[in-house]
Short mmCIF file of C-alpha atoms and ligand atoms in Angstrom, two decimals:
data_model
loop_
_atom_site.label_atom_id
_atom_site.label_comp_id
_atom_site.label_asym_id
_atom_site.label_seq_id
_atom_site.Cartn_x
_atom_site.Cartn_y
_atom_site.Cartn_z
CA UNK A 506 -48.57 123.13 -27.88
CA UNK A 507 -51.83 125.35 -28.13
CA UNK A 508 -55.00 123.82 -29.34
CA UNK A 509 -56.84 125.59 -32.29
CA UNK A 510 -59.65 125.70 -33.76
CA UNK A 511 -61.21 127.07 -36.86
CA UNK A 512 -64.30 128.46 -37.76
CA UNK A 513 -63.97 129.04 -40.95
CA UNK A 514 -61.14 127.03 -42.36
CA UNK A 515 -61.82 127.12 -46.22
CA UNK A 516 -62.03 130.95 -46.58
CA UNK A 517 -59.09 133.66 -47.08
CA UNK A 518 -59.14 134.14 -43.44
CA UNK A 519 -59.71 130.28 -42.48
CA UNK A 520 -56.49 128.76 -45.42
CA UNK A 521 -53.99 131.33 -44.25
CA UNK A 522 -54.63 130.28 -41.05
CA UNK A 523 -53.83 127.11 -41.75
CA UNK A 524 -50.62 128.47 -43.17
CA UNK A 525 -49.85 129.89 -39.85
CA UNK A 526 -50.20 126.49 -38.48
CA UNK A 527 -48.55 124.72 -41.36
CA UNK A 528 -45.30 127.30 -40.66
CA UNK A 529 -45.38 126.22 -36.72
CA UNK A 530 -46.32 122.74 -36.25
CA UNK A 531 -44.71 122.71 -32.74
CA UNK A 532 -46.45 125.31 -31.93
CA UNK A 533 -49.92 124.96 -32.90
CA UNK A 534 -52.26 121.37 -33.52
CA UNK A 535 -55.29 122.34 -35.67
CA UNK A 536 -58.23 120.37 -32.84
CA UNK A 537 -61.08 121.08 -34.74
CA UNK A 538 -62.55 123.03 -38.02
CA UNK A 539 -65.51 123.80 -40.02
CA UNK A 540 -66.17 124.58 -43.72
CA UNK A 541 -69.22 125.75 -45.63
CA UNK A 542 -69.47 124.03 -49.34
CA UNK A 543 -66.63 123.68 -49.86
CA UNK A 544 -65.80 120.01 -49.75
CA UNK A 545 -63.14 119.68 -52.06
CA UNK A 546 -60.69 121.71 -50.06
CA UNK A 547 -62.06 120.40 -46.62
CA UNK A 548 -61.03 116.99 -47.91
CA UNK A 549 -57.24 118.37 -48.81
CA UNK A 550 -56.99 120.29 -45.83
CA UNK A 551 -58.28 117.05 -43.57
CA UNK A 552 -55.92 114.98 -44.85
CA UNK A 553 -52.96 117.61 -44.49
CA UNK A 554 -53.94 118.25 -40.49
CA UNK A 555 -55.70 115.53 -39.53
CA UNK A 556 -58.06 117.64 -37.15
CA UNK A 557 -60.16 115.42 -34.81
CA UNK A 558 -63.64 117.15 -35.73
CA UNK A 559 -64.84 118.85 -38.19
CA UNK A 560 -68.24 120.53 -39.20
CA UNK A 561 -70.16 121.28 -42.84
CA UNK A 562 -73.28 123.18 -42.79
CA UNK A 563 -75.67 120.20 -43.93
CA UNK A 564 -76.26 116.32 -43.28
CA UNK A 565 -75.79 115.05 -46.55
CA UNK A 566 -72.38 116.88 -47.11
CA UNK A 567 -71.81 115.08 -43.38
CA UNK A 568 -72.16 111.92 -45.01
CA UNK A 569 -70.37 112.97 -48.28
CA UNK A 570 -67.21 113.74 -46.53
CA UNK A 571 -67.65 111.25 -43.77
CA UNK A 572 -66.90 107.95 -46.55
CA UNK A 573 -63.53 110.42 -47.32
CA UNK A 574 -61.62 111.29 -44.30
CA UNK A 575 -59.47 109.35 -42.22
CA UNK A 576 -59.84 107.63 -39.23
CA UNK A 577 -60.29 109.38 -36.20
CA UNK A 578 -61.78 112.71 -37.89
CA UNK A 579 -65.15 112.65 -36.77
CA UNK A 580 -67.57 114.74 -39.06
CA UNK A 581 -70.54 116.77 -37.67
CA UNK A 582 -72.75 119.28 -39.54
CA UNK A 583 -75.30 122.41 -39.13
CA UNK A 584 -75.52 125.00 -36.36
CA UNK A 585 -75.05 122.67 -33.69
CA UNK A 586 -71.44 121.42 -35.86
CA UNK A 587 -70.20 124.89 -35.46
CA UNK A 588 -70.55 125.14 -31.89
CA UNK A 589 -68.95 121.67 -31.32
CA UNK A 590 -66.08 122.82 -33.30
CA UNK A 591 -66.65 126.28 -31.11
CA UNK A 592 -66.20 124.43 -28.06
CA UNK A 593 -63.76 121.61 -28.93
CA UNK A 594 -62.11 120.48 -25.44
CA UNK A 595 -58.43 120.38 -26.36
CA UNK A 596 -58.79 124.06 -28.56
CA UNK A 597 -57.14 126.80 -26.55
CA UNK A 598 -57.94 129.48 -29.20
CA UNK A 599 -61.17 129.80 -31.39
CA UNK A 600 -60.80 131.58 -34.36
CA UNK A 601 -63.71 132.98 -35.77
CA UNK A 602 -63.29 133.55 -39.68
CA UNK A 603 -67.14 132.57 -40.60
CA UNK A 604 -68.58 135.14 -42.86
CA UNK A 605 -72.03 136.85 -41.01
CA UNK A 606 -73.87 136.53 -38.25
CA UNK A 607 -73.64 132.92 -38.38
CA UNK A 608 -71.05 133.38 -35.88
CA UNK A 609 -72.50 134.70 -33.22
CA UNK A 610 -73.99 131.71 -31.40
CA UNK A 611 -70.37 129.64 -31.91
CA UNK A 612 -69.03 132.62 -30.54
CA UNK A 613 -70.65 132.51 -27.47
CA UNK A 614 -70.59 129.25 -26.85
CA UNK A 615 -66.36 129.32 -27.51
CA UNK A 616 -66.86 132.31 -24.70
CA UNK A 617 -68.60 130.13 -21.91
CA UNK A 618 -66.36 127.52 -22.71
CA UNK A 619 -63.41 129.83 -21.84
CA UNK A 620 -61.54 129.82 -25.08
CA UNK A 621 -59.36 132.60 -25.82
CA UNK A 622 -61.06 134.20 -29.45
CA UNK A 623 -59.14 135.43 -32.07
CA UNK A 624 -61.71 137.42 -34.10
CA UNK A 625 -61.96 137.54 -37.73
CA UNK A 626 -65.66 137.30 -38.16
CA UNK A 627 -66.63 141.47 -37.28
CA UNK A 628 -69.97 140.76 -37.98
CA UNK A 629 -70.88 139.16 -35.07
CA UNK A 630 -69.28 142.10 -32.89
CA UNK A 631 -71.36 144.67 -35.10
CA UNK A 632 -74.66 142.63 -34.71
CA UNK A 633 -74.28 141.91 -30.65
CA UNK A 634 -71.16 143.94 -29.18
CA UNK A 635 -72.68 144.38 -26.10
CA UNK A 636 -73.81 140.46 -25.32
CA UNK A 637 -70.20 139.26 -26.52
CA UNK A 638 -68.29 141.68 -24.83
CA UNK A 639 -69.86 141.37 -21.46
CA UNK A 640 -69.98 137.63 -21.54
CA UNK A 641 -66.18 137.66 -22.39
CA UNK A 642 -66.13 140.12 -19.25
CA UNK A 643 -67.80 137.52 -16.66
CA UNK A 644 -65.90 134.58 -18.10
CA UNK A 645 -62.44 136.37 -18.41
CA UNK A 646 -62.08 135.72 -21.83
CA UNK A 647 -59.59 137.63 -24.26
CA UNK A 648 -61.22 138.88 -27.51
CA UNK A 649 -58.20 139.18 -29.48
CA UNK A 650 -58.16 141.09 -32.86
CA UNK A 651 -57.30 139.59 -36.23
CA UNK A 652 -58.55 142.13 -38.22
CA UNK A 653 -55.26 143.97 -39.76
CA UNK A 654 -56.71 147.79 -38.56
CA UNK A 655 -57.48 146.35 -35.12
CA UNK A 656 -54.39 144.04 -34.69
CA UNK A 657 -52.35 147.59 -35.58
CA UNK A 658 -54.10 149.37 -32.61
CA UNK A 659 -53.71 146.57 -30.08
CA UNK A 660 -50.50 146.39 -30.80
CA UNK A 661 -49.94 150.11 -30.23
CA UNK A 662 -51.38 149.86 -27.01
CA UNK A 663 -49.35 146.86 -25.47
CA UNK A 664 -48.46 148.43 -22.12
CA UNK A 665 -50.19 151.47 -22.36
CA UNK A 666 -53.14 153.31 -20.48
CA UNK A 667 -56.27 152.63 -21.43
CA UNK A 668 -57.01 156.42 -19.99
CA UNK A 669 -54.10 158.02 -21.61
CA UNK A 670 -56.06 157.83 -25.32
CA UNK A 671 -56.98 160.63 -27.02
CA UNK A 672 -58.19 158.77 -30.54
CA UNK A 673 -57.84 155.79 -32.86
CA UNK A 674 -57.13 156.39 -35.93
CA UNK A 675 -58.19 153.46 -38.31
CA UNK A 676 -57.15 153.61 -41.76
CA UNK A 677 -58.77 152.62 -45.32
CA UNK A 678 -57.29 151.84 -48.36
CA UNK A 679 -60.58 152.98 -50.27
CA UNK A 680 -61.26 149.64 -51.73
CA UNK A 681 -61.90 148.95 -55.78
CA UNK A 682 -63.79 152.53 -56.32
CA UNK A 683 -61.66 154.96 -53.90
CA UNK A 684 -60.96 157.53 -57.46
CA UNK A 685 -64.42 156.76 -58.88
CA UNK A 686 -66.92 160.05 -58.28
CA UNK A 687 -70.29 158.99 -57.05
CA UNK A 688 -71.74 159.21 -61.13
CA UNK A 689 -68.77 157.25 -61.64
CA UNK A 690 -70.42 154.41 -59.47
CA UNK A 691 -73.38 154.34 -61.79
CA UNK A 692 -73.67 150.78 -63.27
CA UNK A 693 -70.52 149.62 -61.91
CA UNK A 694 -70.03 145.58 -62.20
CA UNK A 695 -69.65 143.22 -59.87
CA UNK A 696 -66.74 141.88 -61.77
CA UNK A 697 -65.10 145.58 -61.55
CA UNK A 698 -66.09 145.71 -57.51
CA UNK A 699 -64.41 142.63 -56.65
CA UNK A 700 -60.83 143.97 -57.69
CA UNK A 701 -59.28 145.33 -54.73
CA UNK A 702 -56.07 147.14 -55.30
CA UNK A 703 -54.09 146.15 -52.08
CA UNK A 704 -55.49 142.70 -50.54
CA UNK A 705 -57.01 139.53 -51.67
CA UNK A 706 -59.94 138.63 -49.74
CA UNK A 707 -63.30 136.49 -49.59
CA UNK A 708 -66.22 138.41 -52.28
CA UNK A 709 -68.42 139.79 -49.33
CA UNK A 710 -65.66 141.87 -47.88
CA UNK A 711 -64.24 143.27 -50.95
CA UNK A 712 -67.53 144.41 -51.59
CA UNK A 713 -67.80 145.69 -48.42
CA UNK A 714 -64.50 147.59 -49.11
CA UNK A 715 -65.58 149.07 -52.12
CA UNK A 716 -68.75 150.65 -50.30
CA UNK A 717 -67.21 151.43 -47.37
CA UNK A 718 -69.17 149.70 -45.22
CA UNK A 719 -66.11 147.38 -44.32
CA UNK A 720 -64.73 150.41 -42.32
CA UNK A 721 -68.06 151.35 -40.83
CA UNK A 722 -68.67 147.82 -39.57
CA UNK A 723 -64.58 148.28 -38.41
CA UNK A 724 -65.77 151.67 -36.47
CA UNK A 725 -68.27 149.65 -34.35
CA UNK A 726 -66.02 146.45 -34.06
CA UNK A 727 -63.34 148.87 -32.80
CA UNK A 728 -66.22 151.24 -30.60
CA UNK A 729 -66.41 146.84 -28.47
CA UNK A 730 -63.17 145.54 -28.80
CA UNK A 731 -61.55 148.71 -27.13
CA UNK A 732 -64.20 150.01 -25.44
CA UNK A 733 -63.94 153.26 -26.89
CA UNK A 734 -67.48 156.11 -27.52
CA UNK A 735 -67.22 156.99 -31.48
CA UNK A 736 -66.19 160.39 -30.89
CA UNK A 737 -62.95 158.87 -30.28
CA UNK A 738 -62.79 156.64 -33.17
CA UNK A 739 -61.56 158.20 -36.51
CA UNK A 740 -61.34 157.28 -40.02
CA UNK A 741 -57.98 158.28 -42.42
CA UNK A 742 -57.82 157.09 -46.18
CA UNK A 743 -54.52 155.78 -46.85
CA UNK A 744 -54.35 153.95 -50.10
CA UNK A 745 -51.53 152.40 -49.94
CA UNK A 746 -52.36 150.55 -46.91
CA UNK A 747 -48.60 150.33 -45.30
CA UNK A 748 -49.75 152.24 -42.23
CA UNK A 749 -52.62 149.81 -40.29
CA UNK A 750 -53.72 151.86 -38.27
CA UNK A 751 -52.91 154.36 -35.44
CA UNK A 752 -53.41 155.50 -31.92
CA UNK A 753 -52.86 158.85 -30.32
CA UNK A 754 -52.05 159.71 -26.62
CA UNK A 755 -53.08 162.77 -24.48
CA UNK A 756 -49.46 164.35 -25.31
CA UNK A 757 -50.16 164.14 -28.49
CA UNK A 758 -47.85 161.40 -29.19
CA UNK A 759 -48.75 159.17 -32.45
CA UNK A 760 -47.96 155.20 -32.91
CA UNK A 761 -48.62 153.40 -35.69
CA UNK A 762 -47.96 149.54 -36.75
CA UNK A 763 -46.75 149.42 -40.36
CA UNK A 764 -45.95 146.73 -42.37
CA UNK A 765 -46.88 145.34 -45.90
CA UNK A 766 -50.57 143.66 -46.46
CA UNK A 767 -50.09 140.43 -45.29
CA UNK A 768 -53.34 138.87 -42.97
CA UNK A 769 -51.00 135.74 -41.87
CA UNK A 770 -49.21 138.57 -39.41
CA UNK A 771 -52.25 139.58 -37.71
CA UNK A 772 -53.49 135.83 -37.55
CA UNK A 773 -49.74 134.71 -36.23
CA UNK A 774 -50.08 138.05 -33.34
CA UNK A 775 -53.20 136.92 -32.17
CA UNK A 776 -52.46 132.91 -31.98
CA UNK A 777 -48.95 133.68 -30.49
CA UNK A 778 -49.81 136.75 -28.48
CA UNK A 779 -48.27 137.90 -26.23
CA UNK A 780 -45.25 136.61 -27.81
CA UNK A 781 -44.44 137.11 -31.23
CA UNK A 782 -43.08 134.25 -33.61
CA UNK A 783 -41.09 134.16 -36.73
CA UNK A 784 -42.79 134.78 -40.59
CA UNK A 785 -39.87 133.23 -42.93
CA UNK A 786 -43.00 133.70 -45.47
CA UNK A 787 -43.16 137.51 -44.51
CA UNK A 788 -42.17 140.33 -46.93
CA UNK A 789 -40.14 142.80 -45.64
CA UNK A 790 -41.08 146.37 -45.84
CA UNK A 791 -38.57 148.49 -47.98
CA UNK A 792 -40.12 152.20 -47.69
CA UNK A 793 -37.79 152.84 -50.50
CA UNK A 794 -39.60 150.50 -52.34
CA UNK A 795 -42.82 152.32 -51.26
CA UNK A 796 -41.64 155.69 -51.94
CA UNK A 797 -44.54 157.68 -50.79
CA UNK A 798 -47.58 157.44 -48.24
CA UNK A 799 -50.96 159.07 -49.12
CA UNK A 800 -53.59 160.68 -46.94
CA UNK A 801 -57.06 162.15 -47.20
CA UNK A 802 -60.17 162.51 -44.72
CA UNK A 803 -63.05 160.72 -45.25
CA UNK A 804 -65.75 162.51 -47.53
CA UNK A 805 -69.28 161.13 -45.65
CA UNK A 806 -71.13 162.16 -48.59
CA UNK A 807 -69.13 159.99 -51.12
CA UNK A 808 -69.08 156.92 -48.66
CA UNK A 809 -72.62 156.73 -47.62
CA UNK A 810 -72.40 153.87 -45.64
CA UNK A 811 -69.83 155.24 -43.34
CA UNK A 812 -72.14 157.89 -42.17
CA UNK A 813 -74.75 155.20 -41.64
CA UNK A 814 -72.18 152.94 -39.50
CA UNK A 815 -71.28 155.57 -37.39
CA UNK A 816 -75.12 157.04 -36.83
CA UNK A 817 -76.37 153.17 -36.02
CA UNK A 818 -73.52 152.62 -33.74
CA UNK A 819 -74.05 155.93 -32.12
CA UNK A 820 -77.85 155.39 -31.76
CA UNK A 821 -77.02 151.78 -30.27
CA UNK A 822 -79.73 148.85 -29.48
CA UNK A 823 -80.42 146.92 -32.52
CA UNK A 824 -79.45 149.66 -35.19
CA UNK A 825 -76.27 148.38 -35.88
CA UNK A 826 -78.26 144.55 -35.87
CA UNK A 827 -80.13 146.15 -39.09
CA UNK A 828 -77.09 148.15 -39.98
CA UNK A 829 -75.03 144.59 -40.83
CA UNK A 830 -78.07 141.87 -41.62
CA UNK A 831 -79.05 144.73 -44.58
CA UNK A 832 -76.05 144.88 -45.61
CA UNK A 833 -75.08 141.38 -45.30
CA UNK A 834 -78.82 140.60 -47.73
CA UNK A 835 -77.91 143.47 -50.07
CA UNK A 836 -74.16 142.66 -51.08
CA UNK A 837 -75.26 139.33 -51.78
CA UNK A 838 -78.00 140.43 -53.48
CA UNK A 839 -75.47 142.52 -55.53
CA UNK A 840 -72.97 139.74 -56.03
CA UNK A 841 -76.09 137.42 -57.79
CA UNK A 842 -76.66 140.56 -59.68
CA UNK A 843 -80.08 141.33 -58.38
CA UNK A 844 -79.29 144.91 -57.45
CA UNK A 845 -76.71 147.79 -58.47
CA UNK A 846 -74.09 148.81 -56.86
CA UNK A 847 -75.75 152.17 -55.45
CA UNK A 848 -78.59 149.92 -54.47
CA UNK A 849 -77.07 148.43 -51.58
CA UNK A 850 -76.79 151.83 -49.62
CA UNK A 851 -80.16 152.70 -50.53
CA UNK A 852 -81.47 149.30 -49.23
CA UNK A 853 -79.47 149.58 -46.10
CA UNK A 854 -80.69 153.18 -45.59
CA UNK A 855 -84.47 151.90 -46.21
CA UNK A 856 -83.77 149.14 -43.56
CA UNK A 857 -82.63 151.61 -40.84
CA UNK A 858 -85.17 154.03 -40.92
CA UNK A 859 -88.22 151.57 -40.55
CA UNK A 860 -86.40 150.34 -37.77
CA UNK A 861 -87.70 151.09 -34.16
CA UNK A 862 -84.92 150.83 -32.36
CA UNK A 863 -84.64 148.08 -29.10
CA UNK A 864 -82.71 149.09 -26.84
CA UNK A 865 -80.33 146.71 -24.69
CA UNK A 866 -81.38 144.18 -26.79
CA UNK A 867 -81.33 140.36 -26.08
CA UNK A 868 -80.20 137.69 -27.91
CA UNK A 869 -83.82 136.64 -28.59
CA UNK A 870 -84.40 139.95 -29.54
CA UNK A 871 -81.11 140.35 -31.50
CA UNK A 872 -81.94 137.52 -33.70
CA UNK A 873 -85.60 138.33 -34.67
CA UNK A 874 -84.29 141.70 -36.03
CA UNK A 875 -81.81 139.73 -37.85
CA UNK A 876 -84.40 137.57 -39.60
CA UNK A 877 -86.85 140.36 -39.86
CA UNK A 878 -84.27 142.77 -41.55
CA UNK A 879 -83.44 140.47 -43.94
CA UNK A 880 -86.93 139.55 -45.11
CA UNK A 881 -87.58 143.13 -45.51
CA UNK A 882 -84.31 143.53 -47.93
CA UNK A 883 -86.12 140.58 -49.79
CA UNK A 884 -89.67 142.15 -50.04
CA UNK A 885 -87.90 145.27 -51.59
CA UNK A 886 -86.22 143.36 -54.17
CA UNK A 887 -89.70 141.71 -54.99
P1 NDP B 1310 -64.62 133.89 -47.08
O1 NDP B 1310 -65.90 134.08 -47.80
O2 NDP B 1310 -63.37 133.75 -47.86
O3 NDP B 1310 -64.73 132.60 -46.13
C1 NDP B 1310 -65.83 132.38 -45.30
C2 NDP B 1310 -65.75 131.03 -44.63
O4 NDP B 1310 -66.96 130.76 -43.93
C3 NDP B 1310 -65.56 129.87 -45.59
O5 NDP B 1310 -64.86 128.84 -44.94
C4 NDP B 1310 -67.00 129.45 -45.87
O6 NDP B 1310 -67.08 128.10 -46.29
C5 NDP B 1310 -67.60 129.62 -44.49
N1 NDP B 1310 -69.03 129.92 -44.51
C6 NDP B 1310 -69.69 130.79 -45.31
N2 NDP B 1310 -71.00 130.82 -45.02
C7 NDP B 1310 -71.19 129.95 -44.02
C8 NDP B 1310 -72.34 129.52 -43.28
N3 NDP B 1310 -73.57 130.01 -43.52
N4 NDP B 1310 -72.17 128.60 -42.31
C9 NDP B 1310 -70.94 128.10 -42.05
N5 NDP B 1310 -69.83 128.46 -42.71
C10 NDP B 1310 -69.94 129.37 -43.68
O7 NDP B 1310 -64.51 135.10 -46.03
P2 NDP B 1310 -63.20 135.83 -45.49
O8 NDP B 1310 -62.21 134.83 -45.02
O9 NDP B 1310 -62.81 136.89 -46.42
O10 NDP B 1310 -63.82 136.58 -44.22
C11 NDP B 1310 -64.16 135.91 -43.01
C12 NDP B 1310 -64.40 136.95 -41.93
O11 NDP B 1310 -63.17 137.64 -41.69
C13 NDP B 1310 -65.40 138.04 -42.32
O12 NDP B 1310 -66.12 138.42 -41.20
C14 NDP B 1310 -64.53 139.18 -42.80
O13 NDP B 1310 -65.14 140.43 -42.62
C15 NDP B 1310 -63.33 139.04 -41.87
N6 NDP B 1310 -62.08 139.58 -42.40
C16 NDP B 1310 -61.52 139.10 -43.55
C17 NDP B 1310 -60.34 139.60 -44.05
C18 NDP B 1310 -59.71 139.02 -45.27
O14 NDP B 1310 -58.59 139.41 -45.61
N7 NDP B 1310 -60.34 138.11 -45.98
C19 NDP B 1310 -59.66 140.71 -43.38
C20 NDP B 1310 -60.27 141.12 -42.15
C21 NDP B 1310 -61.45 140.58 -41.69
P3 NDP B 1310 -66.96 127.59 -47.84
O15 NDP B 1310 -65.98 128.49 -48.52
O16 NDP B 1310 -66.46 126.20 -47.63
O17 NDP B 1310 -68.32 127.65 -48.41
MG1 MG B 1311 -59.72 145.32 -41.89
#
């Protein structure tokens, strides 16, 4: 029986989760969880799992929630919440499906604790790759991949050379806007942005699809968890996202994991990992059904925010720290409709170039950028 816990546990990521767990109860004993605002759904999914702990985000939803749960679920709340639930003694496996940088300190803390992490939460590998990676290093902790590109490329390289890579080949469905021309993106709604054609998913990462920026931030999260330079990491668009991504070896030889958009079979990999477990739930995948597969290369000029992923994480330090906090102020900026659509690159490109760059940042140093990139984003908007 492995302990989990979740970080996250009311969002797309954090409920099919649960449904993993749900599917193998003698496998898996949710140990501890924590939710945002959400209180109504904490208080279902409480009563359905019965975790020990779990953490909201502020003292009077503590108390709220406290006078509804049963016995023996002990509430706890804020920053300090998440890393309890972070560190919970009898969790095995952390996974991290916060939204933001707001999971970078539970992170760490799961890491010194030696939990295993399944990763969700890519922001907090674009904002600090280097600090989580190495302190997974020292503490021999496995960063395992729950994004769907990133689960496809570990997968692919189960038993293989780390020095007999050539490339990665991540692909991208396009998001809401892929056949939209850049005039086309004029105006566009946040109603119209938040339809993604292939997967449902929380609002900041469909935006993030529709921009782009969701595969640039994937570039960097794959540049840490594989430890690959970005001349090695490439982008395909594939709309029909079937094909999750690919690796290539020296001879030239191509694998690719496959499989129809479901995130409940990259969650299952990485909680049953390195064994593999039974989806009754799962949809088969008829290619028949499919019919065809499409490709294209990625047009920088059209996706804007690619070209600024890959120049941040190429530069390094705390560009890609400004890189995701801009980004992270300016979709929800967009999403309370206080900028366009085409705003949120510009903003993000403002925020980069009045950076001056730190290099090997720390922590400290990681955080004040944080803050001080997303006042700026603010001051514009002003
Ligand atoms: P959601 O917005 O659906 O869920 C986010 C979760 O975090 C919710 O439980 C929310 O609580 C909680 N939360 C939000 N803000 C805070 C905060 N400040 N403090 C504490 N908890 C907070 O996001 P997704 O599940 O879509 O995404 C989660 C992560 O997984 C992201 O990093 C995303 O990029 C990544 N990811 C998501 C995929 C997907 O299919 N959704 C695919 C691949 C990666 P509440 O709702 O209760 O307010
Ligand atoms: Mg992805």
């Amino acid at each position: 029986m492995k302990g989990i816990s979740v970080l996250g546990a009311t969002g797309s990521i954090g409920t099919q989760t649960l449904d993993v767990l749900a599917n193998h109860r003698d496998k898996f004993r949710l140990v501890a969880m924590s939710v945002g605002k959400n209180l109504a759904l904490a208080e279902e999914q409480i009563h359905q799992f019965k975790p020990p702990l779990v953490s909201v985000m502020t003292d009077e939803d503590r108390k709220t929630l406290a006078s509804k749960v049963p016995e023996g679920t002990r509430v706890v709340c804020g920053e300090e919440g998440l890393i309890e639930v972070a560190t919970a003694e009898k969790a095995e496996i952390l996974v991290n499906a916060v939204i933001g940088s707001v999971g970078l300190a539970p992170t760490l803390a799961a890491i010194e604790a030696k939990k295993t992490i399944a990763l969700a939460n890519k922001e907090t590998l674009v904002t600090a790759g280097h600090l989580v990676t190495e302190k997974a290093r020292e503490n021999g902790v496995k960063l395992l991949p729950v994004d769907s590109e990133h689960s496809a490329i570990f997968q692919a390289l189960q038993g293989e050379r780390m020095d007999r890579l050539h490339r990665i080949i991540i692909t991208a469905s396009g998001g809401s806007f892929r056949d939209k021309s850049r005039d086309e993106l004029n105006g566009v709604t946040v109603e119209d942005a938040l339809k993604h054609p292939n997967w449902s998913m929380g609002a900041k990462i469909t935006i993030d699809s529709a921009t782009m920026m969701n595969k640039g931030l994937e570039v960097i999260e794959a540049h840490w968890l594989f430890n690959l330079p970005y001349e090695k990491i490439d982008v395909l668009l594939h709309k029909e996202s079937i094909i999750h991504s690919m690796v290539e070896f020296v001879d030239r030889s191509v694998i690719a994991q496959l499989g129809t958009p479901d995130m409940r079979v990259p969650i299952q990999y990485a909680l049953s990992y390195p064994d593999r477990l039974e989806f009754h739930k799962g949809q088969q995948l008829n290619l028949w059904e499919v019919g065809k597969l499409h490709f294209a290369p990625l047009d920088m000029e059209r996706f804007r925010c690619m070209a600024f992923a890959y120049e941040s994480g190429k530069q390094g330090g705390t560009m890609p720290t400004v890189l995701n906090a801009a980004n992270e102020e300016a979709v929800e900026l967009f999403l309370n409709n206080q900028l366009s659509f085409l705003g949120i690159e510009d903003v993000i490109e403002k925020a980069l170039e009045r950076h001056e760059r730190i290099d090997s940042p720390s922590l400290a140093d990681i955080l004040h950028v944080d803050q001080e990139t997303r006042a700026f984003v603010h001051s514009l908007i002003k």
